[in-house]
Coordinates of C-alpha atoms in Angstrom, one line a residue:
Chain A
M1 CA 7.5 16.3 28.0
T2 CA 10.4 16.3 25.5
E3 CA 10.9 19.3 23.4
R4 CA 9.2 19.2 20.0
I5 CA 11.1 19.3 16.7
K6 CA 11.3 22.7 14.9
G7 CA 13.4 24.4 12.2
I8 CA 13.9 23.1 8.7
L9 CA 13.0 19.6 7.5
S10 CA 13.4 18.0 4.1
P11 CA 11.1 15.5 2.5
V12 CA 14.1 13.4 1.8
L13 CA 14.5 12.3 -1.9
T14 CA 14.4 8.5 -2.2
P15 CA 17.2 7.1 -4.5
F16 CA 16.4 4.0 -6.5
K17 CA 18.6 1.3 -7.9
T18 CA 18.3 0.2 -11.6
D19 CA 15.5 -2.3 -10.7
Y20 CA 13.6 0.6 -9.0
S21 CA 14.2 -0.8 -5.5
P22 CA 15.0 1.8 -2.9
D23 CA 18.7 2.4 -2.3
A24 CA 19.1 2.5 1.4
E25 CA 22.9 3.3 1.3
R26 CA 22.5 6.4 -0.9
L27 CA 19.5 7.4 1.3
V28 CA 21.6 7.3 4.4
S29 CA 24.3 9.3 2.8
H30 CA 21.9 12.0 1.7
C31 CA 20.4 12.1 5.2
R32 CA 23.8 12.6 6.7
W33 CA 24.5 15.5 4.3
L34 CA 21.2 17.1 5.3
L35 CA 21.8 16.7 9.0
A36 CA 25.3 18.2 8.5
N37 CA 23.5 21.2 7.0
D38 CA 21.2 21.5 10.1
V39 CA 18.1 20.1 8.2
S40 CA 16.0 17.4 9.8
L41 CA 14.4 14.5 8.0
A42 CA 10.8 14.3 6.9
V43 CA 11.5 11.0 5.1
F44 CA 8.5 9.6 3.1
G45 CA 7.0 12.9 2.1
T46 CA 5.5 13.7 -1.3
N47 CA 8.9 14.7 -2.7
S48 CA 10.3 11.4 -1.4
E49 CA 8.1 9.5 -3.9
A50 CA 6.8 7.9 -0.7
N51 CA 3.4 7.3 -2.2
S52 CA 5.2 5.1 -4.8
L53 CA 6.7 3.0 -2.0
S54 CA 4.9 0.0 -0.5
E55 CA 4.3 -0.2 3.3
N56 CA 7.0 -2.8 3.6
E57 CA 9.5 -0.7 1.8
R58 CA 8.9 2.3 4.1
V59 CA 9.2 0.2 7.2
D60 CA 12.4 -1.4 5.9
L61 CA 14.0 1.9 5.0
L62 CA 13.1 3.5 8.3
E63 CA 14.7 0.7 10.2
R64 CA 17.8 0.9 7.9
L65 CA 18.1 4.6 8.7
V66 CA 18.0 4.1 12.4
E67 CA 20.3 1.1 12.3
A68 CA 22.8 3.3 10.3
G69 CA 22.9 5.7 13.3
I70 CA 20.6 8.4 12.1
D71 CA 19.2 10.0 15.2
P72 CA 15.4 9.2 15.3
R73 CA 14.8 12.5 17.1
R74 CA 15.6 14.2 13.8
L75 CA 13.1 11.9 11.9
V76 CA 9.5 12.8 11.0
P77 CA 8.5 10.1 8.6
G78 CA 5.3 10.3 6.5
T79 CA 2.9 7.6 7.5
G80 CA -0.5 8.6 6.1
C81 CA -1.8 6.0 3.7
C82 CA -5.2 5.4 2.1
S83 CA -5.9 2.5 4.4
L84 CA -6.2 2.6 8.2
P85 CA -4.2 -0.6 8.9
E86 CA -1.2 0.7 6.8
T87 CA -1.3 4.1 8.5
V88 CA -1.5 2.5 11.9
R89 CA 1.4 0.0 11.2
L90 CA 3.7 2.7 9.8
T91 CA 2.9 5.1 12.6
S92 CA 3.4 2.5 15.3
R93 CA 6.8 1.5 13.9
A94 CA 7.9 5.2 13.8
V95 CA 6.9 5.8 17.4
K96 CA 8.6 2.6 18.6
L97 CA 11.8 3.6 16.8
G98 CA 11.7 6.9 18.7
C99 CA 10.9 9.3 15.8
A100 CA 10.2 12.9 16.7
G101 CA 6.8 12.7 15.1
V102 CA 5.0 11.6 12.0
L103 CA 3.7 13.6 9.0
M104 CA 0.2 12.3 8.3
L105 CA -1.7 12.6 5.1
P106 CA -5.4 12.1 5.3
P107 CA -6.7 9.1 3.4
F108 CA -6.6 10.5 -0.1
Y109 CA -8.4 8.2 -2.6
Y110 CA -12.0 9.0 -1.8
K111 CA -12.8 12.6 -2.7
G112 CA -15.4 14.9 -1.2
V113 CA -15.2 13.1 2.2
T114 CA -16.5 14.9 5.3
D115 CA -14.6 16.2 8.2
E116 CA -16.4 13.7 10.3
G117 CA -14.9 10.9 8.2
L118 CA -11.4 12.4 8.4
Y119 CA -11.8 12.9 12.1
R120 CA -12.7 9.2 12.5
S121 CA -9.6 8.3 10.4
F122 CA -7.2 10.3 12.6
A123 CA -8.9 9.4 15.9
E124 CA -9.0 5.7 15.1
T125 CA -5.3 5.8 14.1
I126 CA -4.4 7.5 17.4
E127 CA -6.4 5.1 19.5
R128 CA -4.9 2.0 17.7
V129 CA -1.3 3.3 18.0
G130 CA -2.1 3.9 21.7
D131 CA 1.2 5.5 22.5
K132 CA 1.6 8.7 24.5
R133 CA 4.8 9.5 22.7
L134 CA 3.0 9.9 19.4
R135 CA 3.2 13.4 17.8
I136 CA 1.2 13.9 14.7
Y137 CA 1.9 16.7 12.1
L138 CA -1.2 16.9 9.9
Y139 CA -0.2 17.1 6.3
H140 CA -2.3 19.6 4.2
I141 CA -1.4 19.4 0.6
P142 CA -4.7 19.8 -1.4
P143 CA -2.9 20.4 -4.8
V144 CA -1.8 16.7 -4.7
A145 CA -3.9 14.8 -2.1
Q146 CA -7.0 16.7 -3.1
V147 CA -8.3 15.9 0.4
G148 CA -7.4 18.7 2.7
I149 CA -7.3 19.5 6.5
S150 CA -9.8 22.2 7.4
L151 CA -9.6 24.6 10.3
S152 CA -12.6 23.0 12.0
L153 CA -11.0 19.5 11.7
I154 CA -7.8 20.8 13.3
D155 CA -9.9 22.4 16.1
R156 CA -11.8 19.2 16.8
L157 CA -8.6 17.0 16.7
L158 CA -6.7 19.4 19.0
R159 CA -9.5 19.4 21.6
A160 CA -9.7 15.6 21.6
Y161 CA -5.9 14.9 21.5
P162 CA -4.1 18.0 22.6
E163 CA -0.8 16.2 23.3
T164 CA -0.8 14.1 20.2
I165 CA -1.8 16.6 17.6
A166 CA 1.4 18.5 17.5
G167 CA 1.1 20.6 14.4
M168 CA 0.9 20.6 10.6
K169 CA 2.7 21.0 7.4
D170 CA 0.8 23.5 5.2
S171 CA 1.6 22.8 1.5
S172 CA -1.5 24.6 0.2
G173 CA 0.7 27.3 -1.2
D174 CA -1.9 29.7 0.1
W175 CA -0.5 32.0 2.7
S176 CA -4.0 33.1 3.8
N177 CA -4.7 29.6 4.9
T178 CA -1.4 29.3 6.8
K179 CA -2.0 32.7 8.5
A180 CA -5.5 31.6 9.6
V181 CA -4.1 28.4 11.1
L182 CA -1.4 30.4 12.9
D183 CA -3.8 32.9 14.2
Q184 CA -6.2 30.3 15.5
F185 CA -4.0 27.6 16.8
S186 CA -0.3 28.5 17.3
K187 CA -0.9 29.8 20.8
A188 CA -2.5 26.5 21.7
G189 CA 0.9 24.8 21.0
F190 CA 0.0 23.8 17.5
D191 CA 3.3 24.0 15.5
V192 CA 2.9 25.2 11.9
F193 CA 5.5 24.4 9.3
V194 CA 5.1 25.9 5.8
G195 CA 5.5 23.5 2.9
S196 CA 7.9 25.8 1.0
E197 CA 10.7 28.1 2.2
T198 CA 9.0 30.8 0.1
F199 CA 6.8 31.4 3.2
L200 CA 9.6 30.7 5.8
L201 CA 10.1 34.3 6.9
A202 CA 6.4 35.1 7.0
N203 CA 5.8 31.9 9.0
M204 CA 8.5 32.7 11.6
R205 CA 7.2 36.3 11.9
N206 CA 3.7 35.0 12.7
G207 CA 4.5 32.4 15.3
G208 CA 5.4 29.4 13.0
K209 CA 8.0 26.8 13.8
G210 CA 9.8 26.3 10.5
A211 CA 9.5 24.7 7.1
I212 CA 9.3 21.2 5.6
S213 CA 10.4 22.0 2.1
A214 CA 11.3 20.0 -1.0
T215 CA 14.2 22.2 -2.0
A216 CA 15.7 21.7 1.5
N217 CA 17.0 18.6 -0.3
V218 CA 19.2 20.7 -2.5
N219 CA 19.6 24.0 -0.8
P220 CA 19.7 22.9 2.9
G221 CA 22.4 25.1 4.3
N222 CA 21.0 28.4 3.1
I223 CA 17.4 27.6 4.1
A224 CA 18.6 26.5 7.6
A225 CA 20.6 29.7 7.8
L226 CA 17.5 31.9 7.3
Y227 CA 15.7 29.8 10.0
R228 CA 18.5 30.6 12.4
E229 CA 18.8 34.2 11.5
W230 CA 15.2 35.2 10.7
T231 CA 15.3 38.1 13.2
S232 CA 18.5 39.5 11.6
S233 CA 18.5 42.6 9.4
A234 CA 19.7 40.4 6.5
A235 CA 16.6 38.1 6.7
D236 CA 14.7 39.7 3.8
A237 CA 17.7 39.5 1.5
M238 CA 18.3 35.9 2.5
Q239 CA 14.7 35.1 1.7
A240 CA 15.0 36.7 -1.7
R241 CA 18.0 34.5 -2.5
L242 CA 16.2 31.4 -1.4
D243 CA 13.3 32.3 -3.6
S244 CA 15.5 32.7 -6.7
V245 CA 16.8 29.2 -6.3
R246 CA 13.4 27.8 -5.6
N247 CA 12.0 29.5 -8.7
I248 CA 14.5 27.7 -10.9
F249 CA 13.5 24.3 -9.6
G250 CA 9.9 25.3 -9.8
K251 CA 10.2 25.6 -13.6
Y252 CA 10.7 21.9 -13.9
P253 CA 9.0 18.8 -12.5
M254 CA 10.3 19.3 -9.0
I255 CA 11.2 15.8 -7.9
A256 CA 13.0 14.8 -11.1
A257 CA 14.8 18.2 -11.2
M258 CA 16.1 17.9 -7.6
K259 CA 17.3 14.4 -8.3
R260 CA 19.0 15.7 -11.5
A261 CA 20.8 18.4 -9.4
V262 CA 21.9 15.8 -6.8
A263 CA 23.2 13.5 -9.6
H264 CA 25.1 16.4 -11.1
W265 CA 26.7 17.8 -8.0
K266 CA 27.3 14.4 -6.4
K267 CA 28.7 13.1 -9.8
D268 CA 26.4 10.1 -9.3
E269 CA 24.1 9.4 -12.3
D270 CA 22.2 6.8 -10.3
W271 CA 20.6 9.6 -8.3
S272 CA 18.6 10.9 -11.2
R273 CA 16.4 7.8 -11.4
V274 CA 12.7 8.2 -10.4
R275 CA 10.1 5.5 -9.9
P276 CA 7.0 5.3 -12.2
P277 CA 4.7 7.1 -12.6
L278 CA 7.3 9.8 -12.5
V279 CA 9.8 10.2 -15.3
E280 CA 13.3 11.8 -15.4
I281 CA 13.6 15.2 -17.1
A282 CA 14.8 15.1 -20.6
S283 CA 18.4 15.6 -21.5
R284 CA 18.0 19.1 -23.0
E285 CA 16.0 20.3 -19.9
S286 CA 18.6 18.8 -17.7
T287 CA 21.3 20.8 -19.3
R288 CA 19.3 24.0 -19.1
L289 CA 18.5 23.4 -15.4
I290 CA 22.1 22.9 -14.5
E291 CA 23.1 26.0 -16.5
E292 CA 20.5 28.1 -14.8
L293 CA 21.5 26.9 -11.4
K294 CA 25.2 27.6 -12.0
A295 CA 24.4 31.1 -13.4
A296 CA 22.5 31.8 -10.1
G297 CA 25.6 30.8 -8.1
F298 CA 23.9 27.6 -6.8
D299 CA 26.1 24.9 -5.2
M300 CA 25.7 21.9 -3.0
P301 CA 28.8 22.1 -0.8
G302 CA 30.0 18.9 0.7
I303 CA 27.6 16.6 -1.1
E304 CA 30.3 15.0 -3.2
D305 CA 31.8 13.1 -0.2
V306 CA 34.1 10.9 -2.2
S307 CA 35.6 13.7 -4.3
V308 CA 36.0 15.9 -1.2
R309 CA 38.2 13.1 0.3
Q310 CA 40.1 12.8 -3.0
M311 CA 40.7 16.5 -3.1
D312 CA 42.0 16.4 0.5
Q313 CA 44.3 13.6 -0.4
K314 CA 45.6 15.5 -3.5
E315 CA 46.1 18.6 -1.4
G316 CA 48.0 16.4 1.1
V317 CA 50.3 15.2 -1.7
Q318 CA 50.9 18.7 -3.0
A319 CA 51.6 20.1 0.5
Chain B
M1 CA -7.3 -18.7 -25.7
T2 CA -10.1 -18.8 -23.1
E3 CA -13.1 -16.6 -23.6
R4 CA -13.0 -13.2 -22.0
I5 CA -15.5 -12.1 -19.3
K6 CA -18.4 -10.0 -20.4
G7 CA -21.7 -8.8 -19.1
I8 CA -22.5 -7.2 -15.8
L9 CA -20.0 -7.0 -12.9
S10 CA -20.4 -5.4 -9.5
P11 CA -17.7 -3.6 -7.6
V12 CA -18.7 -5.7 -4.6
L13 CA -19.5 -3.8 -1.4
T14 CA -17.1 -4.8 1.4
P15 CA -18.8 -5.5 4.8
F16 CA -17.0 -4.6 7.9
K17 CA -17.2 -5.9 11.5
T18 CA -17.5 -3.6 14.5
D19 CA -13.8 -3.2 14.7
Y20 CA -13.7 -2.2 11.0
S21 CA -12.1 -5.5 9.9
P22 CA -13.4 -7.0 6.7
D23 CA -16.2 -9.5 7.2
A24 CA -15.3 -12.4 4.8
E25 CA -18.4 -14.4 5.6
R26 CA -20.8 -11.6 4.7
L27 CA -18.8 -10.8 1.6
V28 CA -19.0 -14.4 0.4
S29 CA -22.8 -14.4 1.0
H30 CA -23.2 -11.1 -1.0
C31 CA -21.0 -12.5 -3.8
R32 CA -23.2 -15.6 -4.0
W33 CA -26.4 -13.5 -4.2
L34 CA -24.8 -11.4 -7.0
L35 CA -23.7 -14.6 -8.9
A36 CA -27.3 -16.0 -8.6
N37 CA -28.4 -12.8 -10.3
D38 CA -26.0 -13.3 -13.2
V39 CA -23.6 -10.6 -12.0
S40 CA -19.9 -11.2 -11.9
L41 CA -17.6 -9.9 -9.2
A42 CA -15.3 -6.9 -9.6
V43 CA -14.2 -7.1 -6.0
F44 CA -12.0 -4.3 -4.7
G45 CA -13.4 -1.5 -6.8
T46 CA -14.0 2.0 -5.7
N47 CA -17.4 1.1 -4.4
S48 CA -15.8 -1.8 -2.5
E49 CA -13.9 0.8 -0.3
A50 CA -10.9 -1.2 -1.6
N51 CA -8.7 1.9 -1.4
S52 CA -9.4 1.8 2.4
L53 CA -8.1 -1.8 2.6
S54 CA -4.5 -2.7 3.0
E55 CA -2.7 -4.9 0.5
N56 CA -2.7 -7.8 3.0
E57 CA -6.5 -7.4 3.6
R58 CA -7.1 -7.6 -0.1
V59 CA -5.0 -10.7 -0.6
D60 CA -6.6 -12.4 2.4
L61 CA -10.2 -11.6 1.2
L62 CA -9.5 -12.8 -2.3
E63 CA -8.1 -16.1 -1.0
R64 CA -11.1 -16.5 1.3
L65 CA -13.5 -16.0 -1.6
V66 CA -11.8 -18.7 -3.7
E67 CA -11.6 -21.1 -0.8
A68 CA -15.3 -20.5 -0.2
G69 CA -16.0 -21.9 -3.7
I70 CA -16.5 -18.6 -5.6
D71 CA -15.5 -19.4 -9.2
P72 CA -12.4 -17.3 -10.0
R73 CA -13.5 -17.1 -13.6
R74 CA -16.2 -14.7 -12.3
L75 CA -13.7 -12.6 -10.4
V76 CA -12.0 -9.4 -11.7
P77 CA -10.4 -7.9 -8.6
G78 CA -9.1 -4.3 -8.4
T79 CA -5.3 -4.5 -8.0
G80 CA -4.1 -1.0 -8.9
C81 CA -2.3 0.7 -6.0
C82 CA -0.1 3.8 -5.7
S83 CA 3.0 1.7 -5.5
L84 CA 4.4 -0.7 -8.0
P85 CA 5.3 -3.5 -5.6
E86 CA 1.8 -3.6 -4.2
T87 CA 0.2 -3.6 -7.6
V88 CA 2.5 -6.4 -8.8
R89 CA 1.8 -8.5 -5.7
L90 CA -2.0 -8.2 -5.8
T91 CA -2.0 -8.8 -9.6
S92 CA 0.2 -11.8 -9.4
R93 CA -2.0 -13.3 -6.7
A94 CA -5.1 -12.7 -8.7
V95 CA -3.6 -14.4 -11.8
K96 CA -2.4 -17.4 -9.8
L97 CA -5.8 -17.8 -8.3
G98 CA -7.3 -18.0 -11.8
C99 CA -9.2 -14.8 -11.9
A100 CA -10.7 -13.7 -15.2
G101 CA -8.8 -10.5 -15.1
V102 CA -7.8 -7.5 -13.0
L103 CA -9.2 -4.0 -12.9
M104 CA -6.2 -1.7 -12.7
L105 CA -6.2 1.9 -11.4
P106 CA -3.2 3.9 -12.5
P107 CA -1.0 5.0 -9.6
F108 CA -3.1 7.9 -8.3
Y109 CA -1.3 10.0 -5.7
Y110 CA 0.9 12.1 -8.0
K111 CA -1.1 14.4 -10.2
G112 CA -0.3 15.7 -13.6
V113 CA 1.9 12.7 -14.4
T114 CA 2.7 12.0 -18.1
D115 CA 1.4 9.2 -20.3
E116 CA 5.1 8.1 -20.5
G117 CA 5.1 7.6 -16.7
L118 CA 1.8 5.8 -16.7
Y119 CA 2.9 3.6 -19.6
R120 CA 6.0 2.7 -17.5
S121 CA 3.8 1.8 -14.5
F122 CA 1.6 -0.6 -16.5
A123 CA 4.4 -2.0 -18.6
E124 CA 6.6 -2.6 -15.5
T125 CA 3.7 -4.3 -13.8
I126 CA 3.0 -6.6 -16.8
E127 CA 6.7 -7.5 -17.1
R128 CA 7.1 -8.3 -13.4
V129 CA 3.9 -10.4 -13.2
G130 CA 5.2 -12.2 -16.2
D131 CA 2.2 -14.4 -16.8
K132 CA 0.5 -14.9 -20.1
R133 CA -2.8 -15.5 -18.4
L134 CA -2.9 -11.9 -17.1
R135 CA -5.8 -9.9 -18.5
I136 CA -5.8 -6.2 -17.5
Y137 CA -8.9 -3.9 -17.6
L138 CA -7.7 -0.4 -17.4
Y139 CA -9.7 1.6 -14.8
H140 CA -10.5 5.2 -15.9
I141 CA -12.2 7.1 -13.1
P142 CA -10.9 10.7 -13.3
P143 CA -13.6 12.1 -10.9
V144 CA -12.0 10.1 -8.0
A145 CA -8.5 9.0 -9.1
Q146 CA -7.9 12.3 -10.8
V147 CA -5.3 10.5 -12.9
G148 CA -7.0 9.1 -16.0
I149 CA -6.3 6.8 -19.0
S150 CA -6.0 8.7 -22.3
L151 CA -6.7 7.3 -25.7
S152 CA -3.0 7.6 -26.7
L153 CA -2.0 5.6 -23.6
I154 CA -4.5 2.8 -24.5
D155 CA -3.1 2.8 -28.0
R156 CA 0.5 2.4 -26.9
L157 CA -0.3 -0.3 -24.3
L158 CA -2.5 -2.2 -26.7
R159 CA 0.3 -2.2 -29.3
A160 CA 2.9 -3.4 -26.8
Y161 CA 0.7 -5.9 -25.0
P162 CA -2.2 -6.9 -27.2
E163 CA -3.1 -10.1 -25.3
T164 CA -2.7 -8.6 -21.8
I165 CA -4.5 -5.3 -22.3
A166 CA -8.0 -6.8 -22.4
G167 CA -10.2 -3.7 -22.0
M168 CA -11.2 -0.9 -19.7
K169 CA -13.8 0.3 -17.3
D170 CA -14.8 3.8 -18.2
S171 CA -16.1 5.6 -15.1
S172 CA -15.6 9.1 -16.5
G173 CA -19.4 9.6 -16.7
D174 CA -18.6 11.1 -20.1
W175 CA -20.3 9.2 -22.9
S176 CA -18.2 11.0 -25.6
N177 CA -15.1 9.5 -24.1
T178 CA -16.6 6.0 -24.0
K179 CA -17.7 6.4 -27.6
A180 CA -14.2 7.5 -28.7
V181 CA -12.7 4.5 -27.0
L182 CA -15.2 2.2 -28.6
D183 CA -14.7 3.7 -32.1
Q184 CA -11.0 3.5 -31.9
F185 CA -10.3 0.2 -30.1
S186 CA -13.3 -2.1 -29.8
K187 CA -12.6 -3.8 -33.1
A188 CA -9.0 -4.5 -32.0
G189 CA -10.4 -6.7 -29.3
F190 CA -10.4 -4.1 -26.5
D191 CA -13.5 -4.7 -24.3
V192 CA -15.2 -1.6 -23.0
F193 CA -17.3 -1.8 -19.9
V194 CA -19.2 1.4 -18.8
G195 CA -18.9 2.4 -15.2
S196 CA -22.6 2.9 -14.8
E197 CA -25.6 1.0 -16.1
T198 CA -26.9 4.5 -17.3
F199 CA -24.7 3.9 -20.3
L200 CA -25.3 0.2 -20.7
L201 CA -27.6 0.2 -23.7
A202 CA -25.6 2.8 -25.5
N203 CA -22.4 0.8 -24.8
M204 CA -24.0 -2.4 -26.1
R205 CA -25.3 -0.7 -29.2
N206 CA -21.8 0.6 -30.0
G207 CA -19.8 -2.6 -29.6
G208 CA -19.2 -2.6 -25.8
K209 CA -19.1 -5.7 -23.6
G210 CA -21.2 -4.7 -20.5
A211 CA -21.0 -2.6 -17.4
I212 CA -19.1 -2.7 -14.1
S213 CA -21.5 -0.7 -12.0
A214 CA -21.9 0.2 -8.3
T215 CA -25.6 -0.2 -8.3
A216 CA -25.2 -3.8 -9.6
N217 CA -24.7 -4.4 -5.9
V218 CA -28.3 -3.6 -5.1
N219 CA -30.2 -4.0 -8.4
P220 CA -28.3 -6.9 -10.0
G221 CA -31.1 -8.9 -11.6
N222 CA -32.6 -6.0 -13.5
I223 CA -29.3 -4.8 -14.8
A224 CA -28.3 -8.3 -15.9
A225 CA -31.6 -8.7 -17.6
L226 CA -31.0 -5.6 -19.8
Y227 CA -27.6 -7.0 -20.7
R228 CA -29.2 -10.2 -21.8
E229 CA -32.1 -8.5 -23.6
W230 CA -30.5 -5.4 -25.0
T231 CA -31.6 -6.2 -28.6
S232 CA -35.2 -6.7 -27.5
S233 CA -37.9 -4.1 -28.2
A234 CA -38.3 -3.6 -24.4
A235 CA -34.7 -2.5 -24.0
D236 CA -35.3 1.2 -23.8
A237 CA -38.1 0.8 -21.2
M238 CA -35.8 -1.4 -19.2
Q239 CA -33.0 1.1 -19.4
A240 CA -35.4 3.8 -18.1
R241 CA -36.4 1.7 -15.1
L242 CA -32.7 1.1 -14.3
D243 CA -32.1 4.8 -14.5
S244 CA -34.9 5.6 -12.1
V245 CA -33.4 3.3 -9.4
R246 CA -29.9 4.6 -10.0
N247 CA -31.1 8.2 -9.7
I248 CA -32.4 7.5 -6.2
F249 CA -29.1 6.1 -5.0
G250 CA -27.3 9.0 -6.8
K251 CA -29.0 11.5 -4.5
Y252 CA -27.0 10.1 -1.5
P253 CA -23.4 9.2 -0.8
M254 CA -23.4 6.1 -3.0
I255 CA -21.5 3.6 -1.0
A256 CA -23.2 4.4 2.3
A257 CA -26.6 4.4 0.6
M258 CA -26.1 1.0 -1.0
K259 CA -24.9 -0.5 2.2
R260 CA -27.9 1.0 4.0
A261 CA -30.2 -0.7 1.4
V262 CA -28.5 -4.0 1.8
A263 CA -28.8 -3.7 5.6
H264 CA -32.5 -2.9 5.3
W265 CA -33.5 -5.6 2.8
K266 CA -31.2 -8.2 4.3
K267 CA -32.4 -7.2 7.8
D268 CA -28.8 -7.1 8.9
E269 CA -27.7 -3.8 10.5
D270 CA -24.0 -4.7 10.4
W271 CA -24.1 -4.2 6.6
S272 CA -24.5 -0.5 7.0
R273 CA -21.0 0.0 8.4
V274 CA -18.4 1.9 6.3
R275 CA -14.7 2.3 7.0
P276 CA -13.3 5.8 7.6
P277 CA -12.9 8.2 5.8
L278 CA -16.5 7.3 4.7
V279 CA -19.4 7.8 7.1
E280 CA -22.8 6.1 7.3
I281 CA -25.8 8.2 6.1
A282 CA -27.7 9.9 8.8
S283 CA -30.8 8.3 10.3
R284 CA -33.3 10.8 8.7
E285 CA -31.6 10.3 5.2
S286 CA -31.8 6.6 5.7
T287 CA -35.5 6.6 6.2
R288 CA -36.0 8.8 3.2
L289 CA -33.8 6.6 1.0
I290 CA -35.7 3.5 1.9
E291 CA -39.1 5.2 1.4
E292 CA -38.1 6.5 -2.0
L293 CA -36.8 3.1 -3.0
K294 CA -40.0 1.4 -1.9
A295 CA -42.2 4.0 -3.6
A296 CA -40.3 3.1 -6.8
G297 CA -41.1 -0.5 -6.4
F298 CA -37.5 -1.4 -5.6
D299 CA -36.7 -4.8 -4.1
M300 CA -33.8 -7.1 -3.5
P301 CA -35.4 -10.5 -4.0
G302 CA -33.6 -13.4 -2.4
I303 CA -31.0 -11.3 -0.5
E304 CA -32.6 -12.2 2.9
D305 CA -31.4 -15.8 2.7
V306 CA -32.4 -16.8 6.2
S307 CA -35.9 -15.3 6.0
V308 CA -36.5 -16.9 2.6
R309 CA -35.7 -20.3 4.2
Q310 CA -37.9 -19.5 7.2
M311 CA -40.8 -18.6 4.9
D312 CA -40.4 -21.9 3.0
Q313 CA -40.5 -23.7 6.3
K314 CA -43.7 -21.9 7.4
E315 CA -45.3 -22.6 4.1
G316 CA -44.3 -26.2 4.5
V317 CA -46.1 -26.3 7.9
Q318 CA -49.2 -24.6 6.5
A319 CA -49.3 -26.9 3.5

């Protein structure tokens, strides 16, 4: 069996053109910068505005990424939709393209559904995809999806499909839940990723495998560094620095704020656009966000590809 | 301008085959029974398990209904999805098929979104569909969608698109909200449908236009009768009888319970099937439900088409 993915993944921000269509070129460029920073690609996560994309748009973007040379072994696309046929189609496409795994939301429209119903959803998806290469990371994000993944559901799925059910992303924001999952399942080969780098060190110290975190879009290098060096004596100080950056973004609507930061540091205003029902952050808030980030010493080294080349050329001329 | 739809509509239950694919024939048959009972067709509502259907399945079913001779002027399909392109495509198809209107959920994955973001979603949909025939009924169902339609959002949409924004379905279960909407907008030609017949009489007495109610799937004739006779002296007693039936179904998971009742009275077990993440009600509960309904004098006259014909033939032989 091939080795499973681990480390830091980013729910990659999805750039949009003026007509709100997904901008595949800018997406590829952002993915390359993340990979260069040792961060893998959980495209089509919550912070990717993936739930504002159609099934066809997701399939198209995934194919464009692989065609552009992005290594599918670094890709864990989100494929969980409200409807079984859409989840099956997206998941099948991801497996056939060679993706490391898929991040799967439970069907999230109907509330108060039973574990039996959720079990049937996941089981039916696995049976229909019918591919031994499939690796599913269950996506637990009750603050948004409202429908969550209980410990007993994990237990039942893991018993029925021990090879396929590879792990989870816990975005509950509740460490006691993450700890319970780790204690009960990590030794059975169930890989736990926390949904925020806030819990990265705690997760690693308790048998977890990494983080799939929004702010890995903007602070990838430093988060990946803590993953690599979590056993070092500097780890707690590194964690504290990550937290201070995260806390700044956390004061604003997260997706719009991260896109604002990319637009600023990449000097590319098109990056700030979000698709309805989200809205960009207001001008005054934008200014404050950037000031706060600068005051905290925040930077996005290397993201401004074009300018970096221009600088090199200037230096060449001066030399 | 053509007259707008009013009266009683049912979020039509969607029957599924053994492989969970939608059963267009059984759906057509159920629609015909509802129409015969003076109930129009809000196909693809919450109780239709529409959010467990893919975009393609909805388009296909809608076309099958119209091909089967269902009058599109009696159809108000649900077309609101999480993503703009899917909402636009479904809505466009409904308009081109001549549907009376569409019932539109707000995009419901992202929580805590602003009215500005929701306004952009609806406005962008209207602009993209770009058809003067479009009539939108806003779908307010915060207990399930979590994302609701505020009075200020209605106001803004109505000012911008007075012809297109035709009304709403209020499934908040909160009469004070319905009353506020009626008071503020019904005189401006905004048609309010309550989401349960429990509020039918109150709605009619305050300027509303009818109900779009789950239990109109199983108790259509009696609900339609109260709509026709709401000004009669018998209206309060009729409302009380409707409530007693509704209360029985309300004790069980509603969709599974209604499908169970159709299966029983139609003598067609296939009708009881639900798509994951929903589950059928357990055997013991099924028995209790049917007993309670029978004890309350509940019936579904005419739903068992085949048996009705067989009885006629028998009577013919005996005569």
